[in-house]
Coordinates of C-alpha atoms and ligand atoms in Angstrom, one line a residue:
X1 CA -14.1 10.3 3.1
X2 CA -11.6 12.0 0.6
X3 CA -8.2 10.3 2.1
X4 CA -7.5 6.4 3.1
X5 CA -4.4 4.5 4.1
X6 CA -4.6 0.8 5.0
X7 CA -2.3 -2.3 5.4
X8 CA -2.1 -4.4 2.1
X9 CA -1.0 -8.2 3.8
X10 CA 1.0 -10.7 1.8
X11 CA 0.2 -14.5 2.0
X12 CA 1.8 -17.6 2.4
X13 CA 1.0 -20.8 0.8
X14 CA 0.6 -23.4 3.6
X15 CA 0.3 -26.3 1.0
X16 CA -0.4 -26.3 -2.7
X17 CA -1.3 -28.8 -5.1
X18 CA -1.8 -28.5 -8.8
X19 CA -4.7 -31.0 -9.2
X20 CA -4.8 -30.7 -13.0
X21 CA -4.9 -29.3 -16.1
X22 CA -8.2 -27.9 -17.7
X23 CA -9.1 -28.2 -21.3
X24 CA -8.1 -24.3 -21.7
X25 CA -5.1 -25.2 -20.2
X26 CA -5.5 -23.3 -17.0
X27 CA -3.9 -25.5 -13.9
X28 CA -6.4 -26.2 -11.4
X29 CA -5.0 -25.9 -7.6
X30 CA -5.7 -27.3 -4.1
X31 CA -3.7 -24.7 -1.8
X32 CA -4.4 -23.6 1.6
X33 CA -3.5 -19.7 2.0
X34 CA -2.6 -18.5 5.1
X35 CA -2.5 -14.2 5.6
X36 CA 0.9 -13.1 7.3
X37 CA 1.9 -10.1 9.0
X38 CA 3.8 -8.6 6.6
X39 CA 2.5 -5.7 4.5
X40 CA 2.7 -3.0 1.9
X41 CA 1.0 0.3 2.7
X42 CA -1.4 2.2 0.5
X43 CA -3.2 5.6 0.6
X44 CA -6.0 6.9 -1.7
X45 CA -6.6 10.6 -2.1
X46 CA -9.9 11.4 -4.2
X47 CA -8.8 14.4 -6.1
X48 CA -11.0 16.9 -8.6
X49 CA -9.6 16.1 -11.8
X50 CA -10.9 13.0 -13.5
X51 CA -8.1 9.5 -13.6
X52 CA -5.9 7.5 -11.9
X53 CA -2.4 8.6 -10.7
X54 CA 0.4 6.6 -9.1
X55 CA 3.2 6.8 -6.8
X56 CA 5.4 3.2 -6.1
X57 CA 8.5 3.8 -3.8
X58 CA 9.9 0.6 -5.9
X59 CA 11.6 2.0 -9.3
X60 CA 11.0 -1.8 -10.6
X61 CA 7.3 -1.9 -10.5
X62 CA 5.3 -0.4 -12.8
X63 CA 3.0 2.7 -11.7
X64 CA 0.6 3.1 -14.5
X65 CA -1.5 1.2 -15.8
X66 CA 0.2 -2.0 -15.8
X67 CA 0.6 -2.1 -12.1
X68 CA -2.6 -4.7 -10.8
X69 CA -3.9 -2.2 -8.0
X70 CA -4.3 0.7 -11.0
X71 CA -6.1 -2.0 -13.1
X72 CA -8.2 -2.6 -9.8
X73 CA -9.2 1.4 -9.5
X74 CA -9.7 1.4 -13.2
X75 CA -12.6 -1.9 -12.7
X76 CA -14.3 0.1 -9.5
X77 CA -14.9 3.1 -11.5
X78 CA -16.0 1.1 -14.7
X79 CA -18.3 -0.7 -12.1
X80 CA -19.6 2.4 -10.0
X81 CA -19.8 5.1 -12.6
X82 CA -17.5 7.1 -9.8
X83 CA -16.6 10.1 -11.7
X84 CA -13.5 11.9 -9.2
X85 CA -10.2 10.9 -9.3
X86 CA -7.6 9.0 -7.4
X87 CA -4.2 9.5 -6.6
X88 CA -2.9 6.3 -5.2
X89 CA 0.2 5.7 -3.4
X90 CA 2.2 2.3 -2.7
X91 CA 5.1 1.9 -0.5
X92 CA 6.5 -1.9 -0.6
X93 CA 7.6 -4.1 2.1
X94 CA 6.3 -7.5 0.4
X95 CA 9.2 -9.1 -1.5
X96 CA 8.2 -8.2 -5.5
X97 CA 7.9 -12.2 -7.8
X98 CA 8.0 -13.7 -4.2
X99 CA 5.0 -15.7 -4.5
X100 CA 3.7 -13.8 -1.6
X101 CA 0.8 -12.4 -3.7
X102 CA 2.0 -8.8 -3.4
X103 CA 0.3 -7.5 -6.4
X104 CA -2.8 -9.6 -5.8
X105 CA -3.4 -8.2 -1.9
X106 CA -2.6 -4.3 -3.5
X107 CA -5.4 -4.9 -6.1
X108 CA -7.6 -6.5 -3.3
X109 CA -6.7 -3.7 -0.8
X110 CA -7.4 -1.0 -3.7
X111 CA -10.9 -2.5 -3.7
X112 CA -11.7 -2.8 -0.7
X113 CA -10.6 0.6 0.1
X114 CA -12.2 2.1 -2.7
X115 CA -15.7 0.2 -1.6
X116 CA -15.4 2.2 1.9
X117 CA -14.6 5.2 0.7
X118 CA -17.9 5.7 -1.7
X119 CA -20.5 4.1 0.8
X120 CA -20.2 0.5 0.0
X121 CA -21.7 0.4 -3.6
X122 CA -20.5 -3.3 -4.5
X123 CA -22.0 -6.2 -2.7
X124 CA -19.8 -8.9 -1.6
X125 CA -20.5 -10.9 -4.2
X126 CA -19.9 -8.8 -7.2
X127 CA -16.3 -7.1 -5.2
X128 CA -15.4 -10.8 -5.6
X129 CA -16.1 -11.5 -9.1
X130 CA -14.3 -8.0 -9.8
X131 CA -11.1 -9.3 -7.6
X132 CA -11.4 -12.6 -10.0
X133 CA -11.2 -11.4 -13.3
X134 CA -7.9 -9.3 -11.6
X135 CA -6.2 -12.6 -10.7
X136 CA -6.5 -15.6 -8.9
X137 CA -5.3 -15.0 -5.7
X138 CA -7.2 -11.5 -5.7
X139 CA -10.3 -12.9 -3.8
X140 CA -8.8 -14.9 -1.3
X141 CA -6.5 -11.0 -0.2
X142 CA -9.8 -9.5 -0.3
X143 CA -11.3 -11.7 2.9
X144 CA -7.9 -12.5 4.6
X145 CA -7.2 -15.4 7.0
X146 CA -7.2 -19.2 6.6
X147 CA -8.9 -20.7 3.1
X148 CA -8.8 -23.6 0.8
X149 CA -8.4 -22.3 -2.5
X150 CA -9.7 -24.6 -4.8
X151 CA -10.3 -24.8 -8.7
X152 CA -8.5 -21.8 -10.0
X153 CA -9.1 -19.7 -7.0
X154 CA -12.6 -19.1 -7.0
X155 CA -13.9 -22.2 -5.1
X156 CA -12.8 -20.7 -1.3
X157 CA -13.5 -22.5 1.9
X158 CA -12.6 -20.4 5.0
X159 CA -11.0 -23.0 7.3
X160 CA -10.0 -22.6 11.5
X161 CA -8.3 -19.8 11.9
X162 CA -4.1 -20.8 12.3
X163 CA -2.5 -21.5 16.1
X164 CA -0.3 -18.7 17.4
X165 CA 3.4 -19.7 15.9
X166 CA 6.4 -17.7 14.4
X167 CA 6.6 -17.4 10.8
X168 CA 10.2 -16.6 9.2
X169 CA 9.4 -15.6 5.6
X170 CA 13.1 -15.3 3.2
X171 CA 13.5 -14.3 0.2
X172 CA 16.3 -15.6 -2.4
X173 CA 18.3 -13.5 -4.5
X174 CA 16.2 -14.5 -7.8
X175 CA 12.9 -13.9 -8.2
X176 CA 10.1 -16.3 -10.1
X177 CA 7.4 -15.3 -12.5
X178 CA 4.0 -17.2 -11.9
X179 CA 3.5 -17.7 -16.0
X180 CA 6.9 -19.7 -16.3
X181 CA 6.3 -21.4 -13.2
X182 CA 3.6 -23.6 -14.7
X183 CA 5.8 -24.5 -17.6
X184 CA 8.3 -25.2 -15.5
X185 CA 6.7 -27.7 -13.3
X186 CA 4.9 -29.3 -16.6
X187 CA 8.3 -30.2 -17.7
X188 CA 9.1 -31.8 -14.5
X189 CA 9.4 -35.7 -14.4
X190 CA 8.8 -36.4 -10.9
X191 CA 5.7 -34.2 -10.2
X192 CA 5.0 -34.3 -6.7
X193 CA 1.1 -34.2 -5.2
X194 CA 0.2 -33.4 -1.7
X195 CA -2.9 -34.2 0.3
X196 CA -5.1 -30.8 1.4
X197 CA -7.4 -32.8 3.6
X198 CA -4.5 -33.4 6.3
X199 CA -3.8 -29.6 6.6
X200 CA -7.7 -29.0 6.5
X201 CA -7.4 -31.5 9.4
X202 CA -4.5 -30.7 11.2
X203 CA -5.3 -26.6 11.5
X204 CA -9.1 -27.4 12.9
X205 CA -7.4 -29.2 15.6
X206 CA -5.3 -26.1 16.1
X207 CA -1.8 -28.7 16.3
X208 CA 1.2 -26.6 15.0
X209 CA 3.4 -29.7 14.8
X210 CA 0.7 -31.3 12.0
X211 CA 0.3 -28.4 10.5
X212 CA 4.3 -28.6 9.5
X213 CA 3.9 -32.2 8.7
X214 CA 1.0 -31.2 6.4
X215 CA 3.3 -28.4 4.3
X216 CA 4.0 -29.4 1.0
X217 CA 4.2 -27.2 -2.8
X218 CA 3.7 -28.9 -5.8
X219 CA 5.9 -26.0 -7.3
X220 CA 9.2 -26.6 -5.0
X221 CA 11.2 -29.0 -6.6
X222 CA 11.1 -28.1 -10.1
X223 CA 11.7 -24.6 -9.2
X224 CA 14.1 -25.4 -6.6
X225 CA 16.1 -27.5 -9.3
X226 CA 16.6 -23.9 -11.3
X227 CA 17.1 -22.2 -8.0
X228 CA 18.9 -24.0 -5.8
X229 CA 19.2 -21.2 -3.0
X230 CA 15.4 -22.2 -2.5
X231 CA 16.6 -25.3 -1.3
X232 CA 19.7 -23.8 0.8
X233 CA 17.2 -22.0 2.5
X234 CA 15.3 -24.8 3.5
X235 CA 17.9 -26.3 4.7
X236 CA 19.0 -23.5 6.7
X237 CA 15.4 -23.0 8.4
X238 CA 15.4 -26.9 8.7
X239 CA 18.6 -26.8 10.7
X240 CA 17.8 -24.5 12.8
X241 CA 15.0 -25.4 14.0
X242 CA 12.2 -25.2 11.9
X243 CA 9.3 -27.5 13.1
X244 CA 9.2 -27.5 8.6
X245 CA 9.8 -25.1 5.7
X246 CA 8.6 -24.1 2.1
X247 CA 8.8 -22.4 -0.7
X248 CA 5.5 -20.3 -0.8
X249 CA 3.4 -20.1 -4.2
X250 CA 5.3 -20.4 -7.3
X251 CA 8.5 -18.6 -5.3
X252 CA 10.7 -17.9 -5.0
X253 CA 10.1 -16.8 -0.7
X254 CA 10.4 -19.5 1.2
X255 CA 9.2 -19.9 4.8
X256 CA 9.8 -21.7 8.0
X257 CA 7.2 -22.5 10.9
X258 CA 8.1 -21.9 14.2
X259 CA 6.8 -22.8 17.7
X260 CA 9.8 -21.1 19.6
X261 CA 10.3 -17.0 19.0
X262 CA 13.9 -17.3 20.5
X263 CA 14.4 -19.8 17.4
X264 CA 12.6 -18.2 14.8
X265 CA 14.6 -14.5 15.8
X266 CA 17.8 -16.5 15.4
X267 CA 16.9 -18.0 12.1
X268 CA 15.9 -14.5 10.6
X269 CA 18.9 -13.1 11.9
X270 CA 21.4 -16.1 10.5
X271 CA 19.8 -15.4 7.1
X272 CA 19.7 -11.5 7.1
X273 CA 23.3 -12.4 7.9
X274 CA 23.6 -14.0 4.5
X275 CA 22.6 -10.6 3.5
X276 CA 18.9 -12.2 2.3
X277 CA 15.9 -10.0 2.6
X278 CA 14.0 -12.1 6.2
X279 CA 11.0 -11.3 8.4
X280 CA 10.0 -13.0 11.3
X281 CA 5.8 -12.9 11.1
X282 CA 2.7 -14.2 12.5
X283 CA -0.2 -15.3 11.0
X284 CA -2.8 -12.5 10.7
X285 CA -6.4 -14.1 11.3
X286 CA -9.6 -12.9 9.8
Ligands
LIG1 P1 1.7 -14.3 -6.7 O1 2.0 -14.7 -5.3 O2 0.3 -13.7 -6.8 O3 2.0 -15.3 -7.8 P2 4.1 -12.7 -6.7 O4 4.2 -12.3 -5.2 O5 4.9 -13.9 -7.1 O6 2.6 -13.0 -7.0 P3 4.2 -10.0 -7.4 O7 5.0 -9.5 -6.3 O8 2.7 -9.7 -7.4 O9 4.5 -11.5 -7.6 O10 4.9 -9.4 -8.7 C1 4.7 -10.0 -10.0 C2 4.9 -9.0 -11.1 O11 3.8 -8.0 -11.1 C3 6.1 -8.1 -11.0 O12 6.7 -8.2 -12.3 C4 5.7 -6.7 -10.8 O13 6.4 -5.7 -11.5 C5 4.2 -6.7 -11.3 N1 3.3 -5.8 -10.5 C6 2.3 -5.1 -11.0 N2 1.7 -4.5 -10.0 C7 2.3 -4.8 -8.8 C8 2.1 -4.4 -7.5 N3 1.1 -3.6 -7.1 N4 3.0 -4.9 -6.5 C9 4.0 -5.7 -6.9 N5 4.2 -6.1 -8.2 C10 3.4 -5.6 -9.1

C-alpha cells in the first residue's frame, strides 16, 4: 500500500477536572473525551527518496518538523527501521488552539495510518506508548469514542458509547495555548472541581439530559475571565436552546448539546451569523 488518506477526528471534552498537581508539576486530569464528527484529512504517499515532507493548506501551522503529525512519522520510522519516505499532506477543518485536539488526532491519525500501511509492525501497546510521549491527548485520538482520561492521559477507561444528540461546536475569535492555560487556572482564586463519576453514570444510562447536567471544565472560568466571548457563546447556545454548553479542553471552542436538530441548525446558523467559525456534529462512536 504506497498511498493512504483517512479522516483525522477532533474531540470534545465532555467534562474535565484537574485533580492535582504532581511533584514535577505536571497537572493531573479527570476528563471524559468524547470523538466528534468533525475532521481534518490526511494522505500519505510512500515515496523513493529517504524523509519526511509536508504539505498544510493552513499558512499558520507549521509543516516541518515542528508540526506533531511530522514528529509522529519521524517516531514510526525511529521505531520500525522503515527506510522509504513520506510525503504527507494535511488539509484543516479542526479549528487550530481550539482545544479540540487537532494536532493530537493528526499525530494519532499519522500513526495509525503509518501502522497499516507497513503490515502492522507496532503492537497496540507500544503504538500507545509512542502516541504518549507525542502528547497527552495522542492516545485517547488513537482509539476514538467515549473515555475517561485519567492521570495525565495515560490511565484510559473506555466508557458507553454517547446517545444520538446534536453537537454545535464554535469557535471564538482568540485562540488559547494549552501551556498558558495551566498557569492561568493556577492563578485563579475560585478554582472550580467537577465530579467524573456522574458523567461516567449518566452516559451508561444513555440519558442525554444527565449527560448536560454532568458538563463541567475546570478550565472555563479562568479562561473565560480573559476571554469573555467564551462566555457570550455560552450564553448564546444556552438561550437558544441548549440542553448545556462548554468550553472544550483548555479552549477556546466551546460547544452546546443538543436533543433537537431543528435547534441545534438554528443555533449554528445564529452564530455563523456573528461571522464565528460553527459546526453542527455528532458524536462519532468507536
Ligand atoms: P489540545 O486540544 O490537544 O490542547 P488544541 O486543539 O488546543 O490542542 P492545536 O490545534 O493542536 O491546539 O494547535 C496547537 C498548536 O500546535 C498551534 O500553535 C499549531 O500551530 C501547532 N501544531 C503543530 N502541529 C499541528 C497540527 N498538525 N495541527 C494543528 N496544529 C498544529
Amino acid at each position: 500500500m504506497d498511498r493512504l488518506k483517512r479522516e483525522s477526528y477532533g474531540k470534545i471534552n465532555l467534562m474535565l477536572n484537574i485533580a492535582g498537581v504532581r511533584e514535577d508539576g505536571y497537572h493531573t486530569l479527570e476528563t471524559v473525551m468524547q470523538t466528534v464528527g468533525l475532521y481534518d484529512t490526511i494522505e500519505i504517499v510512500k515515496k523513493a527518496e529517504k524523509g519526511i515532507t509536508m504539505h498544510c493548506d493552513l499558512p499558520y501551522v507549521p509543516s516541518d518538523e515542528r508540526n506533531i503529525a511530522w514528529k509522529a512519522a519521524d517516531k514510526f520510522i525511529a521505531h520500525t527501521g522503515f527506510d522509504g519516505g513520506l510525503d504527507i499532506t494535511i488539509q484543516k477543518t479542526i479549528p487550530v488552539g481550539g482545544g479540540m485536539a487537532g494536532g493530537s488526532t493528526n499525530a494519532a491519525t499519522v500513526l495509525n495510518m503509518l501502522n497499516e500501511m507497513c503490515g502492522m509492525p507496532i503492537r497496540d501497546p507500544e503504538l500507545e506508548a509512542i502516541a504518549l510521549s507525542l502528547g497527552a491527548d495522542v492516545p485517547f485520538c488513537l482509539k476514538k469514542g467515549t473515555y475517561l482520561c485519567e492521570g495525565i492521559g495515560e490511565i484510559m477507561t473506555r466508557l458507553a458509547d454517547m446517545p444520538k444528540c446534536f453537537i454545535v461546536v464554535c469557535k471564538p475569535r482568540a485562540s488559547v495555548s494549552s501551556k498558558n492555560a495551566y498557569g492561568v487556572y493556577d492563578q485563579y482564586p475560585n478554582q472550580q472541581h467537577f465530579d467524573h463519576t456522574r458523567m461516567v453514570q449518566a452516559l451508561r444510562n444513555r440519558d442525554i439530559r444527565a449527560i448536560a447536567a454532568a458538563m463541567g471544565n475546570s478550565f472555563e472560568a479562568p479562561i473565560g475571565e480573559l476571554c469573555p466571548e467564551i462566555l457570550e457563546i455560552k450564553a448564546k447556545m444556552l438561550q437558544m436552546g441548549a440542553l448545556n454548553a462548554a468550553m472544550t479542553g483548555s479552549g477556546s471552542v466551546v460547544f452546546g448539546l443538543f436533543d433537537n436538530v431543528d435547534l441545534a441548525h438554528k443555533t449554528k446558523n445564529a452564530l455563523r451569523a456573528e461571522r464565528y467559525r460553527t459546526f453542527c456534529v455528532r458524536p462519532v462512536n468507536r
